[in-house]
PDB file of C-alpha atoms and ligand atoms in Angstrom:
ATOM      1  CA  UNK A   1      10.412-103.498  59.772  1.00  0.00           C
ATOM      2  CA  UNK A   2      10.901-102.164  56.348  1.00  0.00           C
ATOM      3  CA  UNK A   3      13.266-103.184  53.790  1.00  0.00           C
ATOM      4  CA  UNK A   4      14.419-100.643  51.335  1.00  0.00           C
ATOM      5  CA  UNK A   5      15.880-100.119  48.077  1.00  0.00           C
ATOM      6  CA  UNK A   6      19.632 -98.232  48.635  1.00  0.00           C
ATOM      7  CA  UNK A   7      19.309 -94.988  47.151  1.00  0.00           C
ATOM      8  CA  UNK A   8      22.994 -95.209  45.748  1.00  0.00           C
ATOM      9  CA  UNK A   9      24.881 -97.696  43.797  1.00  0.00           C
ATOM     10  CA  UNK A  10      28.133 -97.804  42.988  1.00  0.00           C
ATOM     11  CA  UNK A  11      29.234 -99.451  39.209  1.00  0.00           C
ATOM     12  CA  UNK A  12      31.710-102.170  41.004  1.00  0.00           C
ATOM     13  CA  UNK A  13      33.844-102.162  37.121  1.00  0.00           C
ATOM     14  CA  UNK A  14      33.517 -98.703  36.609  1.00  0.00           C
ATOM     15  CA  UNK A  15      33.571 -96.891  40.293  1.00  0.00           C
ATOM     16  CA  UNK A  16      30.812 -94.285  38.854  1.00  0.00           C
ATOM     17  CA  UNK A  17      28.159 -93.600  41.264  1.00  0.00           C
ATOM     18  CA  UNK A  18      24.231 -93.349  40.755  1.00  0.00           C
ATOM     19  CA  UNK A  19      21.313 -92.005  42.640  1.00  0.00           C
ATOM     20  CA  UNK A  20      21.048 -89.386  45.517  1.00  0.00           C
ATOM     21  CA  UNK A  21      23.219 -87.847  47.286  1.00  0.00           C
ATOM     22  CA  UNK A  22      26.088 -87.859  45.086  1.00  0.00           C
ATOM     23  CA  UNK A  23      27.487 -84.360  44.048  1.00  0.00           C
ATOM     24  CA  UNK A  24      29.889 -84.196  40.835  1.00  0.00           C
ATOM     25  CA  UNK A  25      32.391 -82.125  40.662  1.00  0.00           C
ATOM     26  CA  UNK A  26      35.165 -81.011  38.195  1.00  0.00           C
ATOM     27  CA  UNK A  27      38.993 -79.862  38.554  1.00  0.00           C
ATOM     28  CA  UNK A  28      39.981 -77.779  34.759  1.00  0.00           C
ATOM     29  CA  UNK A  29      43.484 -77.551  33.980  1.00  0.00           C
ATOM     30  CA  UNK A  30      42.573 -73.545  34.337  1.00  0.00           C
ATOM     31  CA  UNK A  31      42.022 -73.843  38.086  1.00  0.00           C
ATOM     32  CA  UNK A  32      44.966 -76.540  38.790  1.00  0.00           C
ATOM     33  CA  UNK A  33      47.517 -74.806  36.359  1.00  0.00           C
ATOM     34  CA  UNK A  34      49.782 -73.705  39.416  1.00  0.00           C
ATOM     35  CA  UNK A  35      50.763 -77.248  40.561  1.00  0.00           C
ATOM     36  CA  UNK A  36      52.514 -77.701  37.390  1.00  0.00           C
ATOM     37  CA  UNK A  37      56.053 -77.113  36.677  1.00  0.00           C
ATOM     38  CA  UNK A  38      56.225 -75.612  33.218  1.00  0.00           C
ATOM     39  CA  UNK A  39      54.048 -73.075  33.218  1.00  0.00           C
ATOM     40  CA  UNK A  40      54.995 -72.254  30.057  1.00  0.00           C
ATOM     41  CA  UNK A  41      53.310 -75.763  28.649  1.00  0.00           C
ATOM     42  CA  UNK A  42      50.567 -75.608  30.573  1.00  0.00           C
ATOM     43  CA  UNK A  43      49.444 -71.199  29.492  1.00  0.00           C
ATOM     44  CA  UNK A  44      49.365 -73.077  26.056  1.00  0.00           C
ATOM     45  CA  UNK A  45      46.704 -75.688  27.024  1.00  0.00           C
ATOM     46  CA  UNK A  46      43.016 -75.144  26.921  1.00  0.00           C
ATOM     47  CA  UNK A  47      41.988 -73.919  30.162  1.00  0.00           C
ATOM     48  CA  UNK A  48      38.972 -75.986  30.264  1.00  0.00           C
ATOM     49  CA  UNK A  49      40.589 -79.195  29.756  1.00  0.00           C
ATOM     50  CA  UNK A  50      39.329 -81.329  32.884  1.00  0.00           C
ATOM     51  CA  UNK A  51      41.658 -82.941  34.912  1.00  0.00           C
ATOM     52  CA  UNK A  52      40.119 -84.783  37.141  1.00  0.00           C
ATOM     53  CA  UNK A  53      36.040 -85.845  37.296  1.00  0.00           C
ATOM     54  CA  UNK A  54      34.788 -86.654  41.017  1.00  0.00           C
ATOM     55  CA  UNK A  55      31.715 -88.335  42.206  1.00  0.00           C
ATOM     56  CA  UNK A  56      31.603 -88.277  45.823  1.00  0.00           C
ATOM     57  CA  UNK A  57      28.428 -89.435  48.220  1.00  0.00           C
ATOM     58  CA  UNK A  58      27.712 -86.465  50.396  1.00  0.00           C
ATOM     59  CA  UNK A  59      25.731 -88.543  52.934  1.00  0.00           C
ATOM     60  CA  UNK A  60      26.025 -85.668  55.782  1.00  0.00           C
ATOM     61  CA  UNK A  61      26.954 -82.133  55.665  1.00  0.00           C
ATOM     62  CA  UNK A  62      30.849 -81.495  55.122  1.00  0.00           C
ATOM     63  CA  UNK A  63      32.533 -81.390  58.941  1.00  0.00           C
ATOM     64  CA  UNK A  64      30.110 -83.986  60.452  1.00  0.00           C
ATOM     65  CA  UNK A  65      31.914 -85.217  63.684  1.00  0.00           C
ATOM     66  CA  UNK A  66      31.245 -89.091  62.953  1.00  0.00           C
ATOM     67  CA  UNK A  67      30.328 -89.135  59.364  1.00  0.00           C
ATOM     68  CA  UNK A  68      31.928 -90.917  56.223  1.00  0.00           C
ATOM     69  CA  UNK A  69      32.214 -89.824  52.715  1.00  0.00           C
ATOM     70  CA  UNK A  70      32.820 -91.877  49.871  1.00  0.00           C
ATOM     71  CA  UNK A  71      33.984 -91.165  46.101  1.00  0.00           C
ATOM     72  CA  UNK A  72      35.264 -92.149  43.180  1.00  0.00           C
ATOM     73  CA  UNK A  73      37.695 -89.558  41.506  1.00  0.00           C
ATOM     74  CA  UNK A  74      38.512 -90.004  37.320  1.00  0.00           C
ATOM     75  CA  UNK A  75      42.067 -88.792  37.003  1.00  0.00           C
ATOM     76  CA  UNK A  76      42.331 -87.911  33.300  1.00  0.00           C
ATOM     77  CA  UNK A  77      45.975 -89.468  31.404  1.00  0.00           C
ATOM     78  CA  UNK A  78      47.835 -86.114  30.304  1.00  0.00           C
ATOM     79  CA  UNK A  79      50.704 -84.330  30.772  1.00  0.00           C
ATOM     80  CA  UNK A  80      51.533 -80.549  31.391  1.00  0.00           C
ATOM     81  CA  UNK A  81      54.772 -80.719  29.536  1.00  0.00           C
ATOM     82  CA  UNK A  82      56.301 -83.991  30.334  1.00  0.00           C
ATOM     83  CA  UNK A  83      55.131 -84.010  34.078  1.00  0.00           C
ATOM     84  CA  UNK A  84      51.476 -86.516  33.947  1.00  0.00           C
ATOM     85  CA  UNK A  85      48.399 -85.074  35.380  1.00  0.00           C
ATOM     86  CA  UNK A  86      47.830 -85.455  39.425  1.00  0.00           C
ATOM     87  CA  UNK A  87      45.820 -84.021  42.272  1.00  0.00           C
ATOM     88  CA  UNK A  88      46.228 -80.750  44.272  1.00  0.00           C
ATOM     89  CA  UNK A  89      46.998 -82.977  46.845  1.00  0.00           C
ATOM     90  CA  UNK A  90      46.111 -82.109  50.599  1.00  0.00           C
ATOM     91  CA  UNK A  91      46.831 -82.654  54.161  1.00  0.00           C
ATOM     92  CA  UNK A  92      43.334 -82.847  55.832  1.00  0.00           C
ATOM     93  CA  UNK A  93      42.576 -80.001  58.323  1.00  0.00           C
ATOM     94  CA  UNK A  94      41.993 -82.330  60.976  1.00  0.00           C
ATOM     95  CA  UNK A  95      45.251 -83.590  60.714  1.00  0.00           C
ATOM     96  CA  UNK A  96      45.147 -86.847  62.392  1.00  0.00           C
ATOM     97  CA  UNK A  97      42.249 -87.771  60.058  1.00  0.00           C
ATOM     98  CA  UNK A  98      43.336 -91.121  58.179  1.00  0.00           C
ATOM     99  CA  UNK A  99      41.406 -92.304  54.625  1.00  0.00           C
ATOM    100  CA  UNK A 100      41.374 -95.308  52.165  1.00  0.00           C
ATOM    101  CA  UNK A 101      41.447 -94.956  48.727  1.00  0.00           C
ATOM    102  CA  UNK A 102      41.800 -97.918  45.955  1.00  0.00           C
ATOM    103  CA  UNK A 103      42.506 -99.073  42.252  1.00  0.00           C
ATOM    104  CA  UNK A 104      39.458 -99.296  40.483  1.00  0.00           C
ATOM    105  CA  UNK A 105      41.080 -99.117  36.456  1.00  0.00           C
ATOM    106  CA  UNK A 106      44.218 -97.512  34.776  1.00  0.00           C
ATOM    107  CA  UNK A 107      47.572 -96.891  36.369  1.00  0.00           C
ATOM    108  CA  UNK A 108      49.239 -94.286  38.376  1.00  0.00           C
ATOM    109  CA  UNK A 109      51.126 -93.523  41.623  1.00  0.00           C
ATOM    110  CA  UNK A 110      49.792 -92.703  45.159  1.00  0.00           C
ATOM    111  CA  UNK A 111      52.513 -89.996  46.529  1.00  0.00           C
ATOM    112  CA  UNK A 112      51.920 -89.375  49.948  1.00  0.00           C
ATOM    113  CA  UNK A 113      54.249 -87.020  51.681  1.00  0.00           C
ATOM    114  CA  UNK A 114      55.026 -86.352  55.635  1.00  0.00           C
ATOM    115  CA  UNK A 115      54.923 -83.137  57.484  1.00  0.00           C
ATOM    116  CA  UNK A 116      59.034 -82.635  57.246  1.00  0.00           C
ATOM    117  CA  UNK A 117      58.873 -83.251  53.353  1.00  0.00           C
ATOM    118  CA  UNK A 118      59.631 -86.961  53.329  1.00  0.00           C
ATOM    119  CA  UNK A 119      57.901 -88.413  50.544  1.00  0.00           C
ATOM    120  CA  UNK A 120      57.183 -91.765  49.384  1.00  0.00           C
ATOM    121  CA  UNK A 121      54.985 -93.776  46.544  1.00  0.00           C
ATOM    122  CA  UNK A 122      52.661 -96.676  45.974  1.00  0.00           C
ATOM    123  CA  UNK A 123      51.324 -97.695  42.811  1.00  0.00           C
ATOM    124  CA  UNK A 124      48.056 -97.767  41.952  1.00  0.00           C
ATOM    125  CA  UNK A 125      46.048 -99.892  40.079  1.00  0.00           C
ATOM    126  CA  UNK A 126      42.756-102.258  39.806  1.00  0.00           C
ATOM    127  CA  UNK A 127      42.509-103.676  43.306  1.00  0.00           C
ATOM    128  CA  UNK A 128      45.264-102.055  45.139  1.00  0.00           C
ATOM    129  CA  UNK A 129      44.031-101.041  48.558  1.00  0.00           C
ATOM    130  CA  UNK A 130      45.963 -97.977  50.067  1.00  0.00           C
ATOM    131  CA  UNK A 131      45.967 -96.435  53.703  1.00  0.00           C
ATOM    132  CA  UNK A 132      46.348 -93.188  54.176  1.00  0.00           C
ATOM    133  CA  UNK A 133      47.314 -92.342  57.604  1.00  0.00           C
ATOM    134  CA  UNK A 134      46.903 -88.821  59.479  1.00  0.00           C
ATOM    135  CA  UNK A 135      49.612 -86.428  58.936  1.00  0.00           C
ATOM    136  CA  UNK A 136      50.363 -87.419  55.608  1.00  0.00           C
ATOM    137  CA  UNK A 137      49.470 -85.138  52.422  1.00  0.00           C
ATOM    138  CA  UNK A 138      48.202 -87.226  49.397  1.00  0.00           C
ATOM    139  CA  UNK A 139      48.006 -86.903  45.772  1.00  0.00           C
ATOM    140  CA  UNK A 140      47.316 -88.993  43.080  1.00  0.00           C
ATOM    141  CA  UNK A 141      49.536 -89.404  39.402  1.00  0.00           C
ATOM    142  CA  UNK A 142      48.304 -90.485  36.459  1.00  0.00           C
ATOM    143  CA  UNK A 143      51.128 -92.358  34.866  1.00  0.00           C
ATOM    144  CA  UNK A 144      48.977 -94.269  32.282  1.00  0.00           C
ATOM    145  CA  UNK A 145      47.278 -93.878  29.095  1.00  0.00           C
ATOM    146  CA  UNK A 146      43.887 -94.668  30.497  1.00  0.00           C
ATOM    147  CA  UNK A 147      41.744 -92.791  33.542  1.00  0.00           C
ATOM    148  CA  UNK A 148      42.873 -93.506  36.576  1.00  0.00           C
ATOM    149  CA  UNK A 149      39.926 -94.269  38.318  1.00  0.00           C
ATOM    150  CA  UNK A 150      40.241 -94.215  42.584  1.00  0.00           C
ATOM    151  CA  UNK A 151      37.419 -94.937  45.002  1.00  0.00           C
ATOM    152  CA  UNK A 152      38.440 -92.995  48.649  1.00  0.00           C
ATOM    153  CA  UNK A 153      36.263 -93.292  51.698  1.00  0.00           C
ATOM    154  CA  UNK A 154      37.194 -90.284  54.632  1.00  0.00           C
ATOM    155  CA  UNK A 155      36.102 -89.066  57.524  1.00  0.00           C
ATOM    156  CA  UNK A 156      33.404 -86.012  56.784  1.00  0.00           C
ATOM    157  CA  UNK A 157      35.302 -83.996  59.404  1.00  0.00           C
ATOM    158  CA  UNK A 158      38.922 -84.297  57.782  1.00  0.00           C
ATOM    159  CA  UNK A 159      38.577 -81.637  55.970  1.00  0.00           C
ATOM    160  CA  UNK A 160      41.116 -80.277  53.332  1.00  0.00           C
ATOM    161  CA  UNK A 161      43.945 -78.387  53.377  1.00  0.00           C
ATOM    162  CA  UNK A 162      44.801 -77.255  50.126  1.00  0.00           C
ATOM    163  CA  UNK A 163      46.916 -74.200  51.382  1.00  0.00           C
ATOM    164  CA  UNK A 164      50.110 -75.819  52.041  1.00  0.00           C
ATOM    165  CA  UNK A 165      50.949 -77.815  48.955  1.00  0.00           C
ATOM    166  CA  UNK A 166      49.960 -74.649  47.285  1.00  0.00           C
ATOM    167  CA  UNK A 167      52.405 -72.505  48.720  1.00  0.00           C
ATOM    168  CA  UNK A 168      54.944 -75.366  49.319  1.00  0.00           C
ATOM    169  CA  UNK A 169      54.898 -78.420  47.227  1.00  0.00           C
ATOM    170  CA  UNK A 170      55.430 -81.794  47.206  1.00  0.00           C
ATOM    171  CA  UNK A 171      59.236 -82.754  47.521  1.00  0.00           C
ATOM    172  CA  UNK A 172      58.915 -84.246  44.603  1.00  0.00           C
ATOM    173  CA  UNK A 173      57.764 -84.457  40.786  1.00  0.00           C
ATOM    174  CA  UNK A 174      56.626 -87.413  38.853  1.00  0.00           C
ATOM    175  CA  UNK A 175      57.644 -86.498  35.191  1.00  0.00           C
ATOM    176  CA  UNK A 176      57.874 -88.995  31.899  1.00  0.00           C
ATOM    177  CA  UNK A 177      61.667 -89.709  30.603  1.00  0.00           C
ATOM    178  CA  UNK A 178      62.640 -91.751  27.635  1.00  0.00           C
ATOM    179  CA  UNK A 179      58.847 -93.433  28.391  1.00  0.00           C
ATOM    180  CA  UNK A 180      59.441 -94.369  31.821  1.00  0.00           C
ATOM    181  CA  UNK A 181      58.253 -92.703  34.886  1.00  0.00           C
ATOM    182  CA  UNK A 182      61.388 -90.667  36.229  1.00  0.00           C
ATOM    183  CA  UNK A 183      60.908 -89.030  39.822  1.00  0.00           C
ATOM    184  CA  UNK A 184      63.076 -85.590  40.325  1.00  0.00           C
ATOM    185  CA  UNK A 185      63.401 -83.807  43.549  1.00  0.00           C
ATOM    186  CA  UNK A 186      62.237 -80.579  43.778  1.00  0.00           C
ATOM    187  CA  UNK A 187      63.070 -79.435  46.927  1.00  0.00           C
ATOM    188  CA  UNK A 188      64.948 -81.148  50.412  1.00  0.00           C
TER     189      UNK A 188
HETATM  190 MN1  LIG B   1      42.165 -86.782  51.605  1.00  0.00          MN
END
């Protein structure tokens, strides 16, 4: 038998990934701008301004029946106006699909909505470990001053469904009041 070296690490403090297979990607405030609320802020903002750096291990094709893939997304601190910077968000295409993600540094929220608008929150932070069940659309907040650093492990068949929150929403808004984190309904 042969023992081998693993051709990935993951940085256990940091959550930043190293060696093959690992694709990097980036979201710009250019490509996101439509999630945000005042689009009036956000046409003034540098279009290039990332928003959120992801390292993910692509260790199969995307829509492997059976596979797993596992990243580490870097959600920038910001704000578009006073609402902080956050995720598309998704519902997986494969509805049913389920995924973990966890606190690796900074502080945000975990909004996770269900499919009749329902929403609800969980904080995020170093060591919080959050389950994601299928059905339930999922974006991350970054209500710190720091990157909010998340590690998420999914099925490779879940897919994503951006479509829906684009056209529809989240419920709800996580904006900045007075310096404390003030959640306003949107829609019921
Ligand atoms: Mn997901």
């Amino acid at each position: 038998m042969e023992i081998r070296d693993s051709i990935t690490k993951v940085n256990l403090l940091t959550g930043h990934l190293s060696g093959e297979q690992i694709t990097v990607t980036e979201k710009t405030l250019g490509a996101m701008r439509a999630i945000f609320e005042d689009q009036t802020a956000a046409s003034k903002m540098d279009p290039d301004t990332v928003i959120c750096h992801i390292e993910i291990r692509v260790a199969v094709p995307d829509g492997t029946e059976g596979g797993l893939f596992f990243a580490t997304s870097f959600l920038m601190p910001g704000k578009v106006g006073n609402e902080f910077f956050m995720t598309k968000g998704h519902f997986h295409e494969k509805r049913e699909a389920a995924e973990y993600y966890w606190g690796i540094s900074g502080k945000g929220l975990l909004l996770l909505m269900d499919e009749s608008g329902t929403c609800s929150a969980e904080k995020v932070e170093k060591g919080t470990l959050h389950y994601i069940g299928g059905n339930i659309a999922h974006r991350l907040i970054n209500t710190g001053s720091e990157v909010l650093a998340v590690g998420a492990c999914w099925p490779s068949d879940a897919g994503h469904n951006y479509e829906e929150i684009t056209k529809k929403g989240f419920s709800v808004r996580v904006f900045e009041r007075d310096g404390e984190i003030y959640i306003k309904t949107v829609r019921t």
